């Protein structure tokens, strides 16, 4: 943990450290005090802040859309319903344009991905010290408020999408068709191992690239906010505000890209050659 | 970590950022939402207006149909009346024509009778005269008694 007057590198490291809960080999079950302890906890630890914020934002999404849906009228929509309708229409249109199979899962999935990732990205625009300072006052040492800057969150979502890709591939093409797709292209059956290597890399690359693209963009954005935050306070706004304005674009775009690629991958999985 | 001026700096940045969003990001978004609301409201308006128009048109059509039916009934009634009238007139004509013919025939018959009477009278006069001549011999002056006999014949 940083001292009373953290050096810039301590400050940055502190901001990039998740609130980790897990079994430490020496200290037993509890929250990690610093990156070293968190690393020592190994795989079986939980980033409580990532989980907490993503669940909280997910609940906001659900509550908002549920209340709009419950009060929905066939007449002229009010403010919230109008907003929700715009989003739903937008996502629905994207799905219709890209996904030509029939599935009742794809559109709700795409909507959830878009709105949820957007909300998580939106946390990036909250100044980097506000919520950590608040939680510090409440006695919580580490607090990373943007779940999408945690590769665990993005990889978790992309792996869920990956599972769906495999599920739909097998459902539509059958096990034989799926295996055939992996091994018989592009060079015919005499190059089977090579084909499998090629297609396997392509398949694995989908969730990895999906996760790392979102993570990388948001992590970099967050890092730059943190770097701006260690500058003298009277000059921060000159850099922070343009970056934040630029970030409005980034957060929407990244949410959109994640959603679009999910639809495209699932559409590819559902296509018969 | 401790609190320091960084927090103030971020607060300044955040305030400017929020101001920027209010000024340049929010209006287009709300405008788009308003435009959509207006579009929907207009659409609903148009739909309800069309429904009302349809209702009116239906009502009008029904009214016209009713009027047409009424007129048709009127015309039929008039036609019937006229037909009855014509039949009556024809009957009347026939009756009067019959009466006229009957009267003419009667007149002719009467005339015929009169003529026969005249003839008969003339013949009776000469017959009576001849009779009297036979009775009295040739003593009667034809001229002197002709007047008497004429008078007699007229009394017949």
Coordinates of C-alpha atoms in Angstrom, one line a residue:
Chain A
X1 CA 0.0 0.0 0.0
X2 CA 1.2 3.5 -0.8
X3 CA 2.5 5.8 1.9
X4 CA 1.3 9.2 2.9
X5 CA 2.9 10.9 -0.1
X6 CA 2.9 8.3 -3.0
X7 CA 5.4 8.7 -5.7
X8 CA 3.9 8.8 -9.2
X9 CA 4.6 5.1 -9.8
X10 CA 3.1 4.1 -6.5
X11 CA 0.0 6.2 -7.4
X12 CA -0.3 4.5 -10.8
X13 CA 0.2 1.1 -9.4
X14 CA -2.3 1.7 -6.7
X15 CA -4.9 2.8 -9.2
X16 CA -4.3 -0.2 -11.4
X17 CA -4.7 -2.7 -8.5
X18 CA -8.0 -4.5 -8.1
X19 CA -9.6 -5.2 -4.8
X20 CA -8.7 -8.8 -4.6
X21 CA -10.3 -11.4 -2.3
X22 CA -8.9 -14.8 -2.0
X23 CA -6.9 -17.4 -0.1
X24 CA -3.4 -16.2 0.6
X25 CA -0.9 -18.9 1.4
X26 CA 0.3 -17.2 4.5
X27 CA -2.4 -14.7 5.6
X28 CA -5.3 -17.0 4.9
X29 CA -8.7 -15.9 3.5
X30 CA -9.1 -12.2 3.0
X31 CA -8.4 -9.1 1.0
X32 CA -5.0 -8.7 -0.6
X33 CA -2.9 -5.8 0.6
X34 CA -1.1 -4.7 -2.6
X35 CA -0.3 -6.3 -5.9
X36 CA 2.3 -8.7 -4.5
X37 CA -0.2 -10.4 -2.2
X38 CA -2.8 -10.4 -4.9
X39 CA -0.4 -12.2 -7.2
X40 CA 0.4 -14.7 -4.5
X41 CA -3.2 -15.6 -4.2
X42 CA -2.9 -17.2 -7.7
X43 CA -5.9 -18.1 -9.8
X44 CA -8.4 -18.7 -7.1
X45 CA -9.0 -15.1 -6.1
X46 CA -11.8 -12.7 -6.9
X47 CA -11.7 -9.1 -8.0
X48 CA -14.4 -7.9 -5.8
X49 CA -14.5 -4.4 -7.3
X50 CA -14.8 -5.7 -10.9
X51 CA -17.6 -8.1 -9.9
X52 CA -19.4 -5.6 -7.7
X53 CA -19.4 -2.8 -10.2
X54 CA -20.3 -5.0 -13.2
X55 CA -23.2 -6.5 -11.2
X56 CA -24.3 -3.1 -10.0
X57 CA -24.2 -1.7 -13.5
X58 CA -26.0 -4.8 -14.8
X59 CA -28.7 -4.3 -12.3
X60 CA -29.1 -0.6 -13.3
X61 CA -29.5 -1.8 -16.9
X62 CA -32.0 -4.4 -16.0
X63 CA -34.0 -2.1 -13.7
X64 CA -34.0 0.7 -16.2
X65 CA -35.2 -1.4 -19.1
X66 CA -37.6 -3.4 -17.0
X67 CA -39.3 -0.4 -15.7
X68 CA -39.5 1.1 -19.2
X69 CA -40.9 -2.2 -20.5
X70 CA -43.5 -2.4 -17.7
X71 CA -44.8 1.1 -18.3
X72 CA -44.6 0.8 -22.1
X73 CA -47.6 2.2 -24.0
X74 CA -48.6 1.9 -27.6
X75 CA -49.1 5.6 -27.7
X76 CA -46.5 8.3 -27.8
X77 CA -43.6 7.0 -25.7
X78 CA -42.4 9.0 -22.7
X79 CA -38.7 9.9 -22.1
X80 CA -37.4 6.6 -20.7
X81 CA -39.4 4.4 -23.0
X82 CA -38.4 6.5 -26.0
X83 CA -34.7 6.1 -25.0
X84 CA -35.1 2.4 -24.5
X85 CA -36.9 2.0 -27.8
X86 CA -34.2 3.8 -29.6
X87 CA -31.6 1.5 -28.2
X88 CA -33.6 -1.6 -28.8
X89 CA -34.4 -0.6 -32.4
X90 CA -30.8 0.2 -33.0
X91 CA -29.6 -3.2 -31.7
X92 CA -32.5 -5.0 -33.4
X93 CA -31.6 -3.4 -36.7
X94 CA -27.9 -4.3 -36.3
X95 CA -28.9 -7.9 -35.6
X96 CA -31.3 -8.1 -38.5
X97 CA -28.7 -6.7 -40.9
X98 CA -26.0 -9.1 -39.9
X99 CA -27.6 -12.3 -38.5
X100 CA -29.7 -14.1 -41.0
X101 CA -30.4 -17.3 -39.0
X102 CA -33.4 -17.6 -36.7
X103 CA -32.6 -17.3 -33.0
X104 CA -34.4 -15.6 -30.2
X105 CA -31.2 -15.4 -28.2
X106 CA -29.1 -13.2 -30.4
X107 CA -31.0 -9.9 -30.2
X108 CA -31.4 -9.8 -26.4
X109 CA -27.8 -11.0 -26.1
X110 CA -26.6 -8.2 -28.3
X111 CA -28.7 -5.6 -26.4
X112 CA -27.3 -6.8 -23.1
X113 CA -23.7 -6.8 -24.3
X114 CA -24.1 -3.3 -25.8
X115 CA -25.7 -1.6 -22.9
X116 CA -23.8 -3.4 -20.2
X117 CA -20.4 -2.8 -21.8
X118 CA -21.4 0.8 -22.5
X119 CA -22.3 1.3 -18.8
X120 CA -19.1 -0.3 -17.6
X121 CA -17.1 1.8 -20.0
X122 CA -19.0 4.9 -18.9
X123 CA -17.5 4.5 -15.5
X124 CA -14.3 5.5 -17.2
X125 CA -15.5 9.1 -17.5
X126 CA -15.9 9.4 -13.7
X127 CA -12.7 11.1 -12.5
X128 CA -10.2 8.5 -11.5
X129 CA -9.9 9.5 -7.9
X130 CA -13.6 10.2 -7.0
X131 CA -14.8 6.7 -6.2
X132 CA -11.5 5.3 -4.9
X133 CA -11.3 8.3 -2.6
X134 CA -14.8 7.7 -1.4
X135 CA -14.1 4.0 -0.7
X136 CA -10.8 4.9 0.9
X137 CA -12.8 7.0 3.3
X138 CA -14.9 4.0 3.9
X139 CA -11.9 1.9 4.6
X140 CA -11.5 0.0 1.4
X141 CA -8.0 0.3 0.1
X142 CA -8.3 -0.6 -3.5
X143 CA -11.1 0.2 -5.9
X144 CA -10.9 0.0 -9.7
X145 CA -14.3 1.2 -10.8
X146 CA -14.1 0.4 -14.5
X147 CA -14.8 -3.3 -14.9
X148 CA -13.8 -3.4 -18.5
X149 CA -10.3 -2.4 -17.6
X150 CA -10.0 -5.7 -15.9
X151 CA -9.1 -8.4 -18.4
X152 CA -11.0 -10.9 -16.2
X153 CA -14.3 -9.2 -17.0
X154 CA -13.7 -8.8 -20.8
X155 CA -12.3 -12.3 -21.1
X156 CA -15.2 -13.7 -19.1
X157 CA -17.7 -12.1 -21.5
X158 CA -15.8 -13.2 -24.6
X159 CA -15.5 -16.7 -23.3
X160 CA -19.3 -16.8 -22.8
X161 CA -19.6 -15.7 -26.4
X162 CA -17.0 -18.4 -27.4
X163 CA -19.2 -21.0 -25.7
X164 CA -22.2 -19.8 -27.7
X165 CA -20.1 -19.9 -30.9
X166 CA -19.2 -23.6 -30.3
X167 CA -22.8 -24.4 -29.1
X168 CA -24.4 -22.9 -32.3
X169 CA -21.7 -24.4 -34.5
X170 CA -22.5 -27.9 -33.2
X171 CA -26.2 -27.3 -33.1
X172 CA -26.4 -26.1 -36.7
X173 CA -23.7 -28.2 -38.4
X174 CA -23.6 -31.2 -36.1
X175 CA -20.5 -32.5 -34.4
X176 CA -19.2 -33.9 -37.7
X177 CA -19.8 -30.7 -39.6
X178 CA -18.1 -28.6 -36.9
X179 CA -15.1 -31.0 -36.8
X180 CA -15.1 -31.1 -40.6
X181 CA -15.1 -27.3 -40.8
X182 CA -12.1 -27.3 -38.4
X183 CA -10.1 -30.0 -40.2
X184 CA -11.0 -30.1 -43.9
X185 CA -10.5 -26.5 -44.8
X186 CA -8.8 -24.8 -46.5
X187 CA -6.5 -27.5 -48.0
X188 CA -8.5 -30.7 -48.2
X189 CA -8.3 -33.8 -46.1
X190 CA -4.6 -34.7 -46.8
X191 CA -3.5 -31.5 -44.9
X192 CA -5.7 -32.3 -41.9
X193 CA -3.3 -31.4 -39.1
X194 CA -2.3 -28.2 -40.8
X195 CA -5.9 -27.3 -41.4
X196 CA -6.8 -27.9 -37.8
X197 CA -3.9 -25.7 -36.6
X198 CA -5.0 -22.9 -38.9
X199 CA -8.7 -23.1 -38.1
X200 CA -8.0 -23.7 -34.4
X201 CA -6.0 -20.6 -34.2
X202 CA -8.7 -18.7 -36.0
X203 CA -11.3 -20.0 -33.6
X204 CA -9.3 -19.3 -30.4
X205 CA -8.4 -15.9 -31.7
X206 CA -12.1 -14.8 -31.7
X207 CA -12.6 -14.6 -28.0
X208 CA -9.1 -13.5 -27.3
X209 CA -9.2 -10.6 -29.7
X210 CA -12.7 -9.7 -28.5
X211 CA -11.6 -9.6 -24.9
X212 CA -8.2 -7.9 -25.5
X213 CA -9.6 -5.2 -27.8
X214 CA -12.1 -4.0 -25.3
X215 CA -9.7 -4.4 -22.4
X216 CA -6.8 -2.7 -24.2
X217 CA -8.8 0.3 -25.3
X218 CA -10.3 0.9 -21.9
X219 CA -7.1 0.1 -19.9
X220 CA -5.1 2.5 -22.1
X221 CA -7.8 5.2 -21.7
X222 CA -7.9 4.7 -17.9
X223 CA -4.1 4.7 -17.7
X224 CA -4.0 8.0 -19.5
X225 CA -6.5 9.5 -17.1
X226 CA -4.3 8.3 -14.3
X227 CA -1.2 9.8 -15.9
X228 CA -3.1 13.1 -16.3
X229 CA -4.1 12.9 -12.7
X230 CA -0.4 13.0 -11.5
X231 CA 0.1 16.3 -13.3
X232 CA -0.3 19.6 -11.4
X233 CA -3.9 20.1 -10.5
X234 CA -4.3 23.4 -12.3
X235 CA -3.3 22.0 -15.7
X236 CA -5.2 18.7 -15.6
X237 CA -8.3 20.0 -17.2
X238 CA -6.5 21.0 -20.3
X239 CA -5.6 17.4 -21.1
X240 CA -8.3 15.6 -19.2
X241 CA -11.3 17.3 -20.8
X242 CA -10.3 16.6 -24.4
X243 CA -9.4 13.0 -23.6
X244 CA -12.7 12.6 -21.8
X245 CA -14.5 14.0 -24.8
X246 CA -12.6 11.7 -27.1
X247 CA -13.5 8.9 -24.8
X248 CA -17.2 9.4 -25.3
X249 CA -16.6 8.1 -28.8
X250 CA -14.3 5.3 -27.6
X251 CA -16.7 3.9 -25.0
X252 CA -19.7 3.8 -27.4
X253 CA -17.5 2.5 -30.2
X254 CA -16.0 -0.3 -28.1
X255 CA -19.4 -1.4 -26.8
X256 CA -20.7 -1.4 -30.4
X257 CA -17.7 -3.3 -31.7
X258 CA -18.0 -6.0 -29.1
X259 CA -21.7 -6.3 -29.8
X260 CA -21.3 -6.4 -33.6
X261 CA -18.5 -8.9 -33.5
X262 CA -20.5 -11.1 -31.2
X263 CA -23.3 -11.0 -33.7
X264 CA -20.9 -11.7 -36.6
X265 CA -19.2 -14.6 -34.9
X266 CA -22.6 -16.2 -34.0
X267 CA -23.9 -15.6 -37.5
X268 CA -20.8 -17.3 -38.9
X269 CA -21.3 -20.2 -36.5
X270 CA -24.9 -20.6 -37.7
X271 CA -24.1 -20.5 -41.4
X272 CA -23.9 -23.7 -43.3
X273 CA -21.3 -23.8 -46.0
Chain B
X1 CA -2.8 7.2 -0.8
X2 CA -4.0 10.4 0.7
X3 CA -6.3 13.2 -0.5
X4 CA -4.6 16.1 -2.1
X5 CA -5.1 18.7 -4.8
X6 CA -5.3 16.0 -7.5
X7 CA -8.9 15.6 -6.4
X8 CA -9.6 19.3 -6.9
X9 CA -7.9 19.1 -10.3
X10 CA -10.2 16.2 -11.3
X11 CA -13.2 18.0 -10.0
X12 CA -12.3 21.0 -12.2
X13 CA -11.9 18.7 -15.2
X14 CA -15.1 16.8 -14.4
X15 CA -17.0 20.1 -14.1
X16 CA -15.7 21.3 -17.5
X17 CA -16.4 17.9 -19.0
X18 CA -20.0 17.9 -17.7
X19 CA -20.5 21.4 -18.9
X20 CA -19.2 20.3 -22.4
X21 CA -21.6 17.4 -22.4
X22 CA -24.5 19.6 -21.4
X23 CA -23.7 22.1 -24.1
X24 CA -22.6 19.9 -27.0
X25 CA -23.4 16.3 -26.4
X26 CA -26.8 16.3 -24.7
X27 CA -28.8 18.6 -27.1
X28 CA -28.3 16.5 -30.2
X29 CA -29.3 13.4 -28.3
X30 CA -32.4 14.9 -26.8
X31 CA -33.2 16.5 -30.1
X32 CA -33.1 13.1 -31.8
X33 CA -35.3 11.7 -29.1
X34 CA -37.8 14.6 -29.4
X35 CA -37.8 14.1 -33.2
X36 CA -38.6 10.5 -32.7
X37 CA -41.4 11.3 -30.2
X38 CA -42.8 13.8 -32.6
X39 CA -42.7 11.3 -35.5
X40 CA -44.5 8.8 -33.5
X41 CA -47.1 11.3 -32.3
X42 CA -47.6 12.5 -35.9
X43 CA -48.0 9.0 -37.0
X44 CA -50.6 8.2 -34.4
X45 CA -52.4 11.4 -35.2
X46 CA -52.5 10.6 -38.8
X47 CA -53.8 7.2 -38.0
X48 CA -56.6 8.4 -35.8
X49 CA -57.5 11.1 -38.3
X50 CA -57.7 8.5 -41.0
X51 CA -60.0 6.4 -38.8
X52 CA -62.2 9.3 -38.3
X53 CA -62.2 10.1 -42.0
X54 CA -63.2 6.6 -42.7
X55 CA -66.0 6.8 -40.2
X56 CA -67.3 10.0 -41.7
X57 CA -67.1 8.5 -45.2
X58 CA -68.9 5.4 -44.1
X59 CA -71.6 7.6 -42.5
X60 CA -71.9 9.7 -45.7
X61 CA -72.1 6.7 -47.9
X62 CA -74.8 5.2 -45.7
X63 CA -76.8 8.5 -45.8
X64 CA -76.5 8.7 -49.6
X65 CA -77.7 5.2 -49.9
X66 CA -80.6 5.9 -47.7
X67 CA -81.5 9.0 -49.7
X68 CA -81.2 7.1 -52.9
X69 CA -83.5 4.4 -51.6
X70 CA -86.0 7.0 -50.5
X71 CA -86.0 8.7 -53.9
X72 CA -86.4 5.5 -55.7
X73 CA -89.4 4.6 -53.5
X74 CA -90.9 8.1 -54.3
X75 CA -90.4 7.6 -58.0
X76 CA -92.0 4.2 -58.0
X77 CA -94.9 5.6 -56.0
X78 CA -95.4 8.4 -58.5
X79 CA -95.1 6.0 -61.4
X80 CA -97.8 3.8 -59.9
X81 CA -100.0 6.8 -59.3
X82 CA -99.5 8.0 -62.8
X83 CA -100.3 4.5 -64.2
X84 CA -103.5 4.3 -62.2
X85 CA -104.4 7.8 -63.4
X86 CA -103.8 6.8 -67.0
X87 CA -105.9 3.7 -66.6
X88 CA -108.7 5.7 -65.0
X89 CA -108.5 8.3 -67.8
X90 CA -108.7 5.5 -70.4
X91 CA -111.7 4.0 -68.7
X92 CA -113.4 7.4 -68.5
X93 CA -112.7 8.1 -72.2
X94 CA -114.1 4.7 -73.2
X95 CA -117.2 5.3 -71.1
X96 CA -117.9 8.7 -72.6
X97 CA -117.1 7.5 -76.1
X98 CA -119.6 4.7 -75.6
X99 CA -122.2 7.1 -74.3
X100 CA -121.6 9.4 -77.3
X101 CA -121.9 6.6 -79.8
X102 CA -125.1 5.5 -78.1
X103 CA -126.6 9.0 -78.2
X104 CA -125.7 9.4 -81.8
X105 CA -127.3 6.1 -82.7
X106 CA -130.4 7.0 -80.7
X107 CA -130.6 10.3 -82.5
X108 CA -130.3 8.6 -85.8
X109 CA -133.0 6.2 -84.9
X110 CA -135.3 9.0 -83.8
X111 CA -134.6 10.9 -87.0
X112 CA -135.4 7.8 -89.0
X113 CA -138.6 7.4 -87.1
X114 CA -139.6 11.0 -87.7
X115 CA -138.8 10.7 -91.4
X116 CA -141.0 7.6 -91.5
X117 CA -143.7 9.4 -89.7
X118 CA -143.5 12.4 -92.2
X119 CA -143.7 10.0 -95.1
X120 CA -146.5 8.1 -93.5
X121 CA -148.3 11.3 -92.8
X122 CA -148.0 12.4 -96.4
X123 CA -149.2 9.1 -97.6
X124 CA -152.0 9.1 -95.0
X125 CA -153.2 12.5 -96.3
X126 CA -153.3 11.4 -99.8
X127 CA -154.8 8.1 -98.8
X128 CA -157.5 9.8 -96.8
X129 CA -158.1 12.1 -99.6
X130 CA -158.4 9.3 -102.1
X131 CA -160.7 7.5 -99.6
X132 CA -162.9 10.5 -99.2
X133 CA -162.9 11.0 -102.9
X134 CA -164.2 7.6 -103.3
X135 CA -166.8 8.1 -100.6
X136 CA -168.1 11.4 -101.8
X137 CA -167.7 10.7 -105.5
X138 CA -165.9 13.3 -107.4
X139 CA -167.8 16.0 -105.8
X140 CA -165.2 17.2 -103.6
X141 CA -163.2 20.1 -104.8
X142 CA -159.8 19.0 -104.3
X143 CA -158.5 22.4 -103.7
X144 CA -161.3 23.4 -101.3
X145 CA -160.8 20.5 -99.0
X146 CA -157.1 20.1 -99.3
X147 CA -156.6 22.4 -96.4
X148 CA -159.0 20.4 -94.2
X149 CA -157.3 17.2 -95.0
X150 CA -153.8 18.7 -94.3
X151 CA -155.1 19.7 -90.9
X152 CA -156.3 16.2 -90.3
X153 CA -153.1 14.7 -91.4
X154 CA -151.1 17.0 -89.0
X155 CA -153.2 15.7 -86.1
X156 CA -152.1 12.2 -86.8

